């Protein structure tokens, strides 16, 4: 199975190597490392690993956490395939068929940030314009339409909401950590580019 781990660790030489060795001892193959932030002598990295499932993911979390100064913030399943370029694929599909730009974005974005589902919510009345695979018929959140890109928690879900042309793209995950500001920025940038490529097409196309 593919797992994603968010790890906070000291930002100094050698620590990343220790974490990598700990993964290796547990039989986890590191496929990708994404640096989310570096500040005040610490870094936050997302590791995507191939995991045999011999042990529970929680044990993997405990073993990695024994590296001095390291804290595993979350472990959750992911469908993101390292080495692929799903964001470029998304933009290519939008450019080829701009009439379906927003539907394509809603369907694709969960896999781009290791989330579970996404919906397009009408900013005016809160109705769902389009939902991705696994999206609920009703979104369990009181306010999904903030004025600017926001990440928050509601009803046990971690949510990210980004406004786009009269609707809000809402992305959710029930497993894993809250959306990091780097993830929120990635979603917002994709929304901006898709909006440009879509031009004036209908949001419900």
JSON list of C-alpha atoms in Angstrom, two decimals:
[
{"chain": "A", "resi": 1, "resn": "UNK", "atom": "CA", "xyz": [0.00, 0.00, 0.00]},
{"chain": "A", "resi": 2, "resn": "UNK", "atom": "CA", "xyz": [1.00, 3.61, -0.45]},
{"chain": "A", "resi": 3, "resn": "UNK", "atom": "CA", "xyz": [1.16, 5.72, 2.71]},
{"chain": "A", "resi": 4, "resn": "UNK", "atom": "CA", "xyz": [1.92, 9.34, 3.34]},
{"chain": "A", "resi": 5, "resn": "UNK", "atom": "CA", "xyz": [3.60, 10.45, 6.55]},
{"chain": "A", "resi": 6, "resn": "UNK", "atom": "CA", "xyz": [3.95, 14.03, 7.70]},
{"chain": "A", "resi": 7, "resn": "UNK", "atom": "CA", "xyz": [7.11, 14.31, 9.75]},
{"chain": "A", "resi": 8, "resn": "UNK", "atom": "CA", "xyz": [8.45, 17.26, 11.74]},
{"chain": "A", "resi": 9, "resn": "UNK", "atom": "CA", "xyz": [12.21, 16.99, 12.22]},
{"chain": "A", "resi": 10, "resn": "UNK", "atom": "CA", "xyz": [15.24, 19.07, 13.17]},
{"chain": "A", "resi": 11, "resn": "UNK", "atom": "CA", "xyz": [16.56, 20.94, 10.14]},
{"chain": "A", "resi": 12, "resn": "UNK", "atom": "CA", "xyz": [20.20, 19.95, 10.44]},
{"chain": "A", "resi": 13, "resn": "UNK", "atom": "CA", "xyz": [22.57, 17.68, 8.49]},
{"chain": "A", "resi": 14, "resn": "UNK", "atom": "CA", "xyz": [22.18, 13.96, 9.06]},
{"chain": "A", "resi": 15, "resn": "UNK", "atom": "CA", "xyz": [18.66, 13.89, 10.49]},
{"chain": "A", "resi": 16, "resn": "UNK", "atom": "CA", "xyz": [16.97, 13.17, 7.17]},
{"chain": "A", "resi": 17, "resn": "UNK", "atom": "CA", "xyz": [19.40, 10.28, 6.69]},
{"chain": "A", "resi": 18, "resn": "UNK", "atom": "CA", "xyz": [18.47, 8.87, 10.10]},
{"chain": "A", "resi": 19, "resn": "UNK", "atom": "CA", "xyz": [14.79, 9.03, 9.23]},
{"chain": "A", "resi": 20, "resn": "UNK", "atom": "CA", "xyz": [15.47, 7.32, 5.90]},
{"chain": "A", "resi": 21, "resn": "UNK", "atom": "CA", "xyz": [17.35, 4.52, 7.69]},
{"chain": "A", "resi": 22, "resn": "UNK", "atom": "CA", "xyz": [14.46, 4.09, 10.11]},
{"chain": "A", "resi": 23, "resn": "UNK", "atom": "CA", "xyz": [12.09, 3.66, 7.18]},
{"chain": "A", "resi": 24, "resn": "UNK", "atom": "CA", "xyz": [14.44, 1.10, 5.66]},
{"chain": "A", "resi": 25, "resn": "UNK", "atom": "CA", "xyz": [14.69, -0.92, 8.87]},
{"chain": "A", "resi": 26, "resn": "UNK", "atom": "CA", "xyz": [10.89, -1.14, 8.93]},
{"chain": "A", "resi": 27, "resn": "UNK", "atom": "CA", "xyz": [10.78, -2.28, 5.30]},
{"chain": "A", "resi": 28, "resn": "UNK", "atom": "CA", "xyz": [9.20, 0.90, 4.00]},
{"chain": "A", "resi": 29, "resn": "UNK", "atom": "CA", "xyz": [10.46, 2.08, 0.61]},
{"chain": "A", "resi": 30, "resn": "UNK", "atom": "CA", "xyz": [10.63, 5.89, 0.33]},
{"chain": "A", "resi": 31, "resn": "UNK", "atom": "CA", "xyz": [9.20, 6.92, -3.03]},
{"chain": "A", "resi": 32, "resn": "UNK", "atom": "CA", "xyz": [9.03, 10.67, -2.60]},
{"chain": "A", "resi": 33, "resn": "UNK", "atom": "CA", "xyz": [9.86, 13.43, -0.10]},
{"chain": "A", "resi": 34, "resn": "UNK", "atom": "CA", "xyz": [8.10, 16.80, -0.26]},
{"chain": "A", "resi": 35, "resn": "UNK", "atom": "CA", "xyz": [9.41, 19.68, 1.87]},
{"chain": "A", "resi": 36, "resn": "UNK", "atom": "CA", "xyz": [6.45, 21.68, 3.17]},
{"chain": "A", "resi": 37, "resn": "UNK", "atom": "CA", "xyz": [8.31, 24.18, 5.33]},
{"chain": "A", "resi": 38, "resn": "UNK", "atom": "CA", "xyz": [11.64, 25.06, 6.89]},
{"chain": "A", "resi": 39, "resn": "UNK", "atom": "CA", "xyz": [11.78, 27.57, 9.71]},
{"chain": "A", "resi": 40, "resn": "UNK", "atom": "CA", "xyz": [13.14, 28.11, 13.23]},
{"chain": "A", "resi": 41, "resn": "UNK", "atom": "CA", "xyz": [15.55, 25.19, 12.89]},
{"chain": "A", "resi": 42, "resn": "UNK", "atom": "CA", "xyz": [12.86, 22.65, 11.98]},
{"chain": "A", "resi": 43, "resn": "UNK", "atom": "CA", "xyz": [11.43, 21.20, 8.79]},
{"chain": "A", "resi": 44, "resn": "UNK", "atom": "CA", "xyz": [8.12, 19.59, 7.96]},
{"chain": "A", "resi": 45, "resn": "UNK", "atom": "CA", "xyz": [8.32, 16.93, 5.23]},
{"chain": "A", "resi": 46, "resn": "UNK", "atom": "CA", "xyz": [5.76, 14.65, 3.64]},
{"chain": "A", "resi": 47, "resn": "UNK", "atom": "CA", "xyz": [7.11, 11.17, 2.88]},
{"chain": "A", "resi": 48, "resn": "UNK", "atom": "CA", "xyz": [5.32, 8.93, 0.40]},
{"chain": "A", "resi": 49, "resn": "UNK", "atom": "CA", "xyz": [6.29, 5.32, 1.05]},
{"chain": "A", "resi": 50, "resn": "UNK", "atom": "CA", "xyz": [5.47, 1.87, -0.24]},
{"chain": "A", "resi": 51, "resn": "UNK", "atom": "CA", "xyz": [4.51, -0.22, 2.77]},
{"chain": "A", "resi": 52, "resn": "UNK", "atom": "CA", "xyz": [4.14, -4.00, 2.82]},
{"chain": "A", "resi": 53, "resn": "UNK", "atom": "CA", "xyz": [1.46, -3.96, 5.48]},
{"chain": "A", "resi": 54, "resn": "UNK", "atom": "CA", "xyz": [3.26, -6.55, 7.65]},
{"chain": "A", "resi": 55, "resn": "UNK", "atom": "CA", "xyz": [2.87, -4.14, 10.56]},
{"chain": "A", "resi": 56, "resn": "UNK", "atom": "CA", "xyz": [0.13, -1.64, 11.32]},
{"chain": "A", "resi": 57, "resn": "UNK", "atom": "CA", "xyz": [0.80, 1.90, 10.05]},
{"chain": "A", "resi": 58, "resn": "UNK", "atom": "CA", "xyz": [0.75, 3.03, 13.67]},
{"chain": "A", "resi": 59, "resn": "UNK", "atom": "CA", "xyz": [3.83, 0.93, 14.38]},
{"chain": "A", "resi": 60, "resn": "UNK", "atom": "CA", "xyz": [5.61, 2.56, 11.46]},
{"chain": "A", "resi": 61, "resn": "UNK", "atom": "CA", "xyz": [4.74, 5.89, 13.02]},
{"chain": "A", "resi": 62, "resn": "UNK", "atom": "CA", "xyz": [6.15, 4.84, 16.39]},
{"chain": "A", "resi": 63, "resn": "UNK", "atom": "CA", "xyz": [9.41, 3.52, 14.93]},
{"chain": "A", "resi": 64, "resn": "UNK", "atom": "CA", "xyz": [10.08, 6.67, 12.90]},
{"chain": "A", "resi": 65, "resn": "UNK", "atom": "CA", "xyz": [9.31, 8.78, 15.95]},
{"chain": "A", "resi": 66, "resn": "UNK", "atom": "CA", "xyz": [12.25, 7.31, 17.88]},
{"chain": "A", "resi": 67, "resn": "UNK", "atom": "CA", "xyz": [14.71, 9.37, 15.81]},
{"chain": "A", "resi": 68, "resn": "UNK", "atom": "CA", "xyz": [15.77, 12.14, 18.26]},
{"chain": "A", "resi": 69, "resn": "UNK", "atom": "CA", "xyz": [13.83, 15.35, 17.78]},
{"chain": "A", "resi": 70, "resn": "UNK", "atom": "CA", "xyz": [11.49, 13.80, 15.22]},
{"chain": "A", "resi": 71, "resn": "UNK", "atom": "CA", "xyz": [7.70, 13.83, 15.48]},
{"chain": "A", "resi": 72, "resn": "UNK", "atom": "CA", "xyz": [5.35, 12.00, 13.10]},
{"chain": "A", "resi": 73, "resn": "UNK", "atom": "CA", "xyz": [2.30, 14.23, 12.82]},
{"chain": "A", "resi": 74, "resn": "UNK", "atom": "CA", "xyz": [0.14, 11.91, 10.72]},
{"chain": "A", "resi": 75, "resn": "UNK", "atom": "CA", "xyz": [0.04, 8.71, 8.70]},
{"chain": "A", "resi": 76, "resn": "UNK", "atom": "CA", "xyz": [-2.66, 8.20, 6.08]},
{"chain": "A", "resi": 77, "resn": "UNK", "atom": "CA", "xyz": [-3.30, 6.31, 2.81]},
{"chain": "A", "resi": 78, "resn": "UNK", "atom": "CA", "xyz": [-2.65, 8.09, -0.47]},
{"chain": "A", "resi": 79, "resn": "UNK", "atom": "CA", "xyz": [-3.48, 7.46, -4.13]},
{"chain": "A", "resi": 80, "resn": "UNK", "atom": "CA", "xyz": [-0.79, 9.88, -5.31]},
{"chain": "A", "resi": 81, "resn": "UNK", "atom": "CA", "xyz": [1.69, 7.96, -7.45]},
{"chain": "A", "resi": 82, "resn": "UNK", "atom": "CA", "xyz": [5.21, 9.38, -7.04]},
{"chain": "A", "resi": 83, "resn": "UNK", "atom": "CA", "xyz": [6.97, 10.19, -10.30]},
{"chain": "A", "resi": 84, "resn": "UNK", "atom": "CA", "xyz": [3.73, 10.93, -12.12]},
{"chain": "A", "resi": 85, "resn": "UNK", "atom": "CA", "xyz": [2.62, 14.45, -13.09]},
{"chain": "A", "resi": 86, "resn": "UNK", "atom": "CA", "xyz": [-1.10, 14.60, -12.25]},
{"chain": "A", "resi": 87, "resn": "UNK", "atom": "CA", "xyz": [-1.12, 18.39, -11.96]},
{"chain": "A", "resi": 88, "resn": "UNK", "atom": "CA", "xyz": [0.21, 18.76, -15.51]},
{"chain": "A", "resi": 89, "resn": "UNK", "atom": "CA", "xyz": [-2.22, 16.08, -16.68]},
{"chain": "A", "resi": 90, "resn": "UNK", "atom": "CA", "xyz": [-5.08, 18.04, -15.10]},
{"chain": "A", "resi": 91, "resn": "UNK", "atom": "CA", "xyz": [-4.09, 21.26, -16.86]},
{"chain": "A", "resi": 92, "resn": "UNK", "atom": "CA", "xyz": [-3.70, 19.37, -20.13]},
{"chain": "A", "resi": 93, "resn": "UNK", "atom": "CA", "xyz": [-7.23, 17.98, -19.86]},
{"chain": "A", "resi": 94, "resn": "UNK", "atom": "CA", "xyz": [-8.61, 21.42, -19.01]},
{"chain": "A", "resi": 95, "resn": "UNK", "atom": "CA", "xyz": [-6.83, 23.03, -21.96]},
{"chain": "A", "resi": 96, "resn": "UNK", "atom": "CA", "xyz": [-8.16, 20.31, -24.29]},
{"chain": "A", "resi": 97, "resn": "UNK", "atom": "CA", "xyz": [-11.75, 20.65, -23.06]},
{"chain": "A", "resi": 98, "resn": "UNK", "atom": "CA", "xyz": [-12.30, 24.00, -21.28]},
{"chain": "A", "resi": 99, "resn": "UNK", "atom": "CA", "xyz": [-16.07, 23.49, -21.26]},
{"chain": "A", "resi": 100, "resn": "UNK", "atom": "CA", "xyz": [-15.55, 20.85, -18.56]},
{"chain": "A", "resi": 101, "resn": "UNK", "atom": "CA", "xyz": [-12.81, 22.74, -16.73]},
{"chain": "A", "resi": 102, "resn": "UNK", "atom": "CA", "xyz": [-14.39, 22.90, -13.28]},
{"chain": "A", "resi": 103, "resn": "UNK", "atom": "CA", "xyz": [-15.76, 19.36, -13.37]},
{"chain": "A", "resi": 104, "resn": "UNK", "atom": "CA", "xyz": [-12.30, 18.12, -14.33]},
{"chain": "A", "resi": 105, "resn": "UNK", "atom": "CA", "xyz": [-10.71, 20.11, -11.51]},
{"chain": "A", "resi": 106, "resn": "UNK", "atom": "CA", "xyz": [-13.12, 18.83, -8.87]},
{"chain": "A", "resi": 107, "resn": "UNK", "atom": "CA", "xyz": [-12.61, 15.24, -10.01]},
{"chain": "A", "resi": 108, "resn": "UNK", "atom": "CA", "xyz": [-8.83, 15.46, -10.10]},
{"chain": "A", "resi": 109, "resn": "UNK", "atom": "CA", "xyz": [-7.78, 17.60, -7.14]},
{"chain": "A", "resi": 110, "resn": "UNK", "atom": "CA", "xyz": [-8.22, 15.03, -4.30]},
{"chain": "A", "resi": 111, "resn": "UNK", "atom": "CA", "xyz": [-5.42, 12.88, -5.69]},
{"chain": "A", "resi": 112, "resn": "UNK", "atom": "CA", "xyz": [-3.15, 15.91, -6.01]},
{"chain": "A", "resi": 113, "resn": "UNK", "atom": "CA", "xyz": [-3.12, 16.58, -2.26]},
{"chain": "A", "resi": 114, "resn": "UNK", "atom": "CA", "xyz": [-3.72, 13.08, -0.85]},
{"chain": "A", "resi": 115, "resn": "UNK", "atom": "CA", "xyz": [-7.33, 13.90, 0.02]},
{"chain": "A", "resi": 116, "resn": "UNK", "atom": "CA", "xyz": [-10.47, 11.78, -0.26]},
{"chain": "A", "resi": 117, "resn": "UNK", "atom": "CA", "xyz": [-13.00, 13.90, -2.12]},
{"chain": "A", "resi": 118, "resn": "UNK", "atom": "CA", "xyz": [-13.86, 17.34, -3.42]},
{"chain": "A", "resi": 119, "resn": "UNK", "atom": "CA", "xyz": [-16.98, 19.29, -4.31]},
{"chain": "A", "resi": 120, "resn": "UNK", "atom": "CA", "xyz": [-17.85, 22.52, -6.07]},
{"chain": "A", "resi": 121, "resn": "UNK", "atom": "CA", "xyz": [-20.21, 24.50, -3.83]},
{"chain": "A", "resi": 122, "resn": "UNK", "atom": "CA", "xyz": [-22.33, 27.38, -5.11]},
{"chain": "A", "resi": 123, "resn": "UNK", "atom": "CA", "xyz": [-21.19, 30.47, -3.22]},
{"chain": "A", "resi": 124, "resn": "UNK", "atom": "CA", "xyz": [-24.70, 31.95, -3.20]},
{"chain": "A", "resi": 125, "resn": "UNK", "atom": "CA", "xyz": [-26.89, 29.14, -1.88]},
{"chain": "A", "resi": 126, "resn": "UNK", "atom": "CA", "xyz": [-24.48, 26.41, -0.73]},
{"chain": "A", "resi": 127, "resn": "UNK", "atom": "CA", "xyz": [-25.72, 23.77, -3.15]},
{"chain": "A", "resi": 128, "resn": "UNK", "atom": "CA", "xyz": [-23.27, 21.25, -4.56]},
{"chain": "A", "resi": 129, "resn": "UNK", "atom": "CA", "xyz": [-22.60, 21.92, -8.23]},
{"chain": "A", "resi": 130, "resn": "UNK", "atom": "CA", "xyz": [-20.43, 18.84, -8.74]},
{"chain": "A", "resi": 131, "resn": "UNK", "atom": "CA", "xyz": [-18.85, 16.21, -6.52]},
{"chain": "A", "resi": 132, "resn": "UNK", "atom": "CA", "xyz": [-15.91, 13.91, -7.12]},
{"chain": "A", "resi": 133, "resn": "UNK", "atom": "CA", "xyz": [-15.92, 10.19, -6.51]},
{"chain": "A", "resi": 134, "resn": "UNK", "atom": "CA", "xyz": [-16.64, 9.44, -2.82]},
{"chain": "A", "resi": 135, "resn": "UNK", "atom": "CA", "xyz": [-18.07, 12.93, -2.22]},
{"chain": "A", "resi": 136, "resn": "UNK", "atom": "CA", "xyz": [-21.16, 13.00, 0.03]},
{"chain": "A", "resi": 137, "resn": "UNK", "atom": "CA", "xyz": [-24.50, 14.33, -1.19]},
{"chain": "A", "resi": 138, "resn": "UNK", "atom": "CA", "xyz": [-24.42, 16.91, 1.58]},
{"chain": "A", "resi": 139, "resn": "UNK", "atom": "CA", "xyz": [-21.24, 18.48, 2.88]},
{"chain": "A", "resi": 140, "resn": "UNK", "atom": "CA", "xyz": [-21.15, 18.50, 6.72]},
{"chain": "A", "resi": 141, "resn": "UNK", "atom": "CA", "xyz": [-19.84, 22.02, 7.19]},
{"chain": "A", "resi": 142, "resn": "UNK", "atom": "CA", "xyz": [-21.53, 25.22, 8.28]},
{"chain": "A", "resi": 143, "resn": "UNK", "atom": "CA", "xyz": [-19.56, 27.72, 6.20]},
{"chain": "A", "resi": 144, "resn": "UNK", "atom": "CA", "xyz": [-17.70, 26.59, 3.09]},
{"chain": "A", "resi": 145, "resn": "UNK", "atom": "CA", "xyz": [-17.45, 29.94, 1.36]},
{"chain": "A", "resi": 146, "resn": "UNK", "atom": "CA", "xyz": [-14.82, 32.16, 3.05]},
{"chain": "A", "resi": 147, "resn": "UNK", "atom": "CA", "xyz": [-13.66, 35.19, 1.11]},
{"chain": "A", "resi": 148, "resn": "UNK", "atom": "CA", "xyz": [-10.19, 33.77, 0.53]},
{"chain": "A", "resi": 149, "resn": "UNK", "atom": "CA", "xyz": [-8.50, 30.37, 0.44]},
{"chain": "A", "resi": 150, "resn": "UNK", "atom": "CA", "xyz": [-8.84, 28.79, 3.88]},
{"chain": "A", "resi": 151, "resn": "UNK", "atom": "CA", "xyz": [-8.15, 25.52, 5.69]},
{"chain": "A", "resi": 152, "resn": "UNK", "atom": "CA", "xyz": [-10.26, 24.50, 8.66]},
{"chain": "A", "resi": 153, "resn": "UNK", "atom": "CA", "xyz": [-11.85, 21.55, 10.48]},
{"chain": "A", "resi": 154, "resn": "UNK", "atom": "CA", "xyz": [-15.56, 20.76, 10.66]},
{"chain": "A", "resi": 155, "resn": "UNK", "atom": "CA", "xyz": [-17.40, 17.62, 11.71]},
{"chain": "A", "resi": 156, "resn": "UNK", "atom": "CA", "xyz": [-14.22, 15.57, 12.03]},
{"chain": "A", "resi": 157, "resn": "UNK", "atom": "CA", "xyz": [-13.08, 16.52, 8.52]},
{"chain": "A", "resi": 158, "resn": "UNK", "atom": "CA", "xyz": [-10.07, 18.53, 7.47]},
{"chain": "A", "resi": 159, "resn": "UNK", "atom": "CA", "xyz": [-11.28, 20.93, 4.77]},
{"chain": "A", "resi": 160, "resn": "UNK", "atom": "CA", "xyz": [-9.70, 23.34, 2.32]},
{"chain": "A", "resi": 161, "resn": "UNK", "atom": "CA", "xyz": [-11.91, 25.87, 0.54]},
{"chain": "A", "resi": 162, "resn": "UNK", "atom": "CA", "xyz": [-10.81, 28.02, -2.39]},
{"chain": "A", "resi": 163, "resn": "UNK", "atom": "CA", "xyz": [-13.13, 30.49, -4.20]},
{"chain": "A", "resi": 164, "resn": "UNK", "atom": "CA", "xyz": [-13.35, 30.27, -7.99]},
{"chain": "A", "resi": 165, "resn": "UNK", "atom": "CA", "xyz": [-15.75, 32.11, -10.30]},
{"chain": "A", "resi": 166, "resn": "UNK", "atom": "CA", "xyz": [-18.89, 32.06, -8.15]},
{"chain": "A", "resi": 167, "resn": "UNK", "atom": "CA", "xyz": [-18.28, 28.68, -6.58]},
{"chain": "A", "resi": 168, "resn": "UNK", "atom": "CA", "xyz": [-15.93, 27.29, -3.98]},
{"chain": "A", "resi": 169, "resn": "UNK", "atom": "CA", "xyz": [-13.72, 24.28, -4.49]},
{"chain": "A", "resi": 170, "resn": "UNK", "atom": "CA", "xyz": [-13.88, 22.33, -1.22]},
{"chain": "A", "resi": 171, "resn": "UNK", "atom": "CA", "xyz": [-11.40, 19.48, -0.66]},
{"chain": "A", "resi": 172, "resn": "UNK", "atom": "CA", "xyz": [-11.67, 17.09, 2.28]},
{"chain": "A", "resi": 173, "resn": "UNK", "atom": "CA", "xyz": [-9.87, 14.33, 4.11]},
{"chain": "A", "resi": 174, "resn": "UNK", "atom": "CA", "xyz": [-10.97, 12.46, 7.21]},
{"chain": "A", "resi": 175, "resn": "UNK", "atom": "CA", "xyz": [-7.60, 10.74, 7.65]},
{"chain": "A", "resi": 176, "resn": "UNK", "atom": "CA", "xyz": [-4.29, 12.50, 7.96]},
{"chain": "A", "resi": 177, "resn": "UNK", "atom": "CA", "xyz": [-3.43, 16.02, 9.11]},
{"chain": "A", "resi": 178, "resn": "UNK", "atom": "CA", "xyz": [-4.96, 19.41, 8.48]},
{"chain": "A", "resi": 179, "resn": "UNK", "atom": "CA", "xyz": [-4.15, 20.94, 5.12]},
{"chain": "A", "resi": 180, "resn": "UNK", "atom": "CA", "xyz": [-0.76, 22.61, 5.31]},
{"chain": "A", "resi": 181, "resn": "UNK", "atom": "CA", "xyz": [-0.45, 26.12, 3.94]},
{"chain": "A", "resi": 182, "resn": "UNK", "atom": "CA", "xyz": [1.77, 24.73, 1.16]},
{"chain": "A", "resi": 183, "resn": "UNK", "atom": "CA", "xyz": [-1.06, 22.40, 0.12]},
{"chain": "A", "resi": 184, "resn": "UNK", "atom": "CA", "xyz": [-3.60, 25.22, 0.28]},
{"chain": "A", "resi": 185, "resn": "UNK", "atom": "CA", "xyz": [-1.32, 27.36, -1.88]},
{"chain": "A", "resi": 186, "resn": "UNK", "atom": "CA", "xyz": [-1.02, 24.53, -4.41]},
{"chain": "A", "resi": 187, "resn": "UNK", "atom": "CA", "xyz": [-4.80, 24.20, -4.66]},
{"chain": "A", "resi": 188, "resn": "UNK", "atom": "CA", "xyz": [-5.23, 27.96, -5.00]},
{"chain": "A", "resi": 189, "resn": "UNK", "atom": "CA", "xyz": [-2.64, 28.17, -7.77]},
{"chain": "A", "resi": 190, "resn": "UNK", "atom": "CA", "xyz": [-4.32, 25.34, -9.68]},
{"chain": "A", "resi": 191, "resn": "UNK", "atom": "CA", "xyz": [-7.68, 27.06, -9.32]},
{"chain": "A", "resi": 192, "resn": "UNK", "atom": "CA", "xyz": [-6.19, 30.27, -10.71]},
{"chain": "A", "resi": 193, "resn": "UNK", "atom": "CA", "xyz": [-4.66, 28.56, -13.73]},
{"chain": "A", "resi": 194, "resn": "UNK", "atom": "CA", "xyz": [-7.81, 26.52, -14.44]},
{"chain": "A", "resi": 195, "resn": "UNK", "atom": "CA", "xyz": [-9.91, 29.71, -14.24]},
{"chain": "A", "resi": 196, "resn": "UNK", "atom": "CA", "xyz": [-7.69, 31.35, -16.87]},
{"chain": "A", "resi": 197, "resn": "UNK", "atom": "CA", "xyz": [-7.81, 28.31, -19.15]},
{"chain": "A", "resi": 198, "resn": "UNK", "atom": "CA", "xyz": [-11.58, 28.03, -18.74]},
{"chain": "A", "resi": 199, "resn": "UNK", "atom": "CA", "xyz": [-12.22, 31.62, -19.71]},
{"chain": "A", "resi": 200, "resn": "UNK", "atom": "CA", "xyz": [-15.90, 32.41, -19.44]},
{"chain": "A", "resi": 201, "resn": "UNK", "atom": "CA", "xyz": [-17.31, 28.88, -19.59]},
{"chain": "A", "resi": 202, "resn": "UNK", "atom": "CA", "xyz": [-20.17, 27.86, -17.31]},
{"chain": "A", "resi": 203, "resn": "UNK", "atom": "CA", "xyz": [-19.16, 26.49, -13.92]},
{"chain": "A", "resi": 204, "resn": "UNK", "atom": "CA", "xyz": [-21.67, 23.65, -14.39]},
{"chain": "A", "resi": 205, "resn": "UNK", "atom": "CA", "xyz": [-20.45, 22.64, -17.85]}
]
